XYZ file of C-alpha atoms in Angstrom:
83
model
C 20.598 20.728 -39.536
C 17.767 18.757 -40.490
C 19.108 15.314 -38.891
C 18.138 16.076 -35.640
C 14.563 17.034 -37.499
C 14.554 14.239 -39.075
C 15.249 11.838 -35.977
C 12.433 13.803 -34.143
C 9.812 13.370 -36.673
C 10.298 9.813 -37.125
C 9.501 9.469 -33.553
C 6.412 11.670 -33.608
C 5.229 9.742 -36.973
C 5.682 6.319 -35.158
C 4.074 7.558 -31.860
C 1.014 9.040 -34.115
C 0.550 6.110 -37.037
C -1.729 3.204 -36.643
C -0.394 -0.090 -35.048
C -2.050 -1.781 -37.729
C -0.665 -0.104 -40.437
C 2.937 -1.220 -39.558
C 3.094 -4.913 -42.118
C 2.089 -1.617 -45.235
C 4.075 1.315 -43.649
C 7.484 2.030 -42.384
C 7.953 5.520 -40.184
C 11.023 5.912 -42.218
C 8.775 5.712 -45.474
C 6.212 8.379 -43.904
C 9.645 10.562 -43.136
C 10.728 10.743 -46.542
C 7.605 11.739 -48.043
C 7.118 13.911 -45.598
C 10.164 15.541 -46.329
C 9.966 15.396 -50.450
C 6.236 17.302 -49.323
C 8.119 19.877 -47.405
C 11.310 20.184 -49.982
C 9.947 23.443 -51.525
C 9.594 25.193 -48.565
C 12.218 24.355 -46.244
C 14.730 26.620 -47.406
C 11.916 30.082 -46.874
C 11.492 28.078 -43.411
C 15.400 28.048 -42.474
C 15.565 31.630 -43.532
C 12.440 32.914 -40.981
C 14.229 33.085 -37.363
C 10.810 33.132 -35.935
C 9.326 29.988 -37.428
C 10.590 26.732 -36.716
C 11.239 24.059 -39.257
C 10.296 21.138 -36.965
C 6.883 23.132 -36.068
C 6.559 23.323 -40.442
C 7.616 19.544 -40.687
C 5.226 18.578 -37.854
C 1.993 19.892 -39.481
C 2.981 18.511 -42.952
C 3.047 14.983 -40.888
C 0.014 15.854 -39.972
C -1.802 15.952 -43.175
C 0.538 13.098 -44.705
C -0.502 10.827 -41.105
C -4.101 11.725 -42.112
C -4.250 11.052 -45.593
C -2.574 7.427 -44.670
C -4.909 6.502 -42.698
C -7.554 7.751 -44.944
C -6.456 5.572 -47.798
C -5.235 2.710 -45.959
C -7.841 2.832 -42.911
C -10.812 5.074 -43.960
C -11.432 3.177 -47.736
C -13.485 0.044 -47.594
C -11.805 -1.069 -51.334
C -8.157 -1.363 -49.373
C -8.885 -1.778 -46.057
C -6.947 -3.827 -43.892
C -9.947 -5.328 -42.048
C -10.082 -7.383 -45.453
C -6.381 -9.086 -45.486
């Protein structure tokens, strides 16, 4: 059930992560910790008809998108302006 999640989110996280983040980041890195974020809830959100478990995933790749580019982008100690 979740492969076709899975496959959706990856493009969503590539279409939303900085170009300039791709020689530090792969989308299919961002997936998995999106996922190991989401693992304690997924099975409450597969249980709720009337929530969707893309719509959860989506807004935990939110947070994860912006705290990447927070630590990568946003920090002047590890910024990739300086490589």
């Amino acid at each position: 059930m979740l492969d076709k999640d899975r496959h959706e989110l990856r493009r969503v996280i590539e279409a939303r992560l900085d170009r300039r983040l791709a020689a530090r980041l792969d989308a299919s890195d961002v997936v998995q910790e999106v996922l190991m974020d989401a693992a304690p809830n997924i099975q409450a959100w597969m249980n709720h008809p009337d929530k969707s478990v893309f719509a959860c995933l989506y807004q935990v790749a939110r947070s994860r998108i912006g705290r990447i580019h927070r630590d990568h982008i946003g920090r002047i100690k590890r910024s990739i302006h300086q490589e």
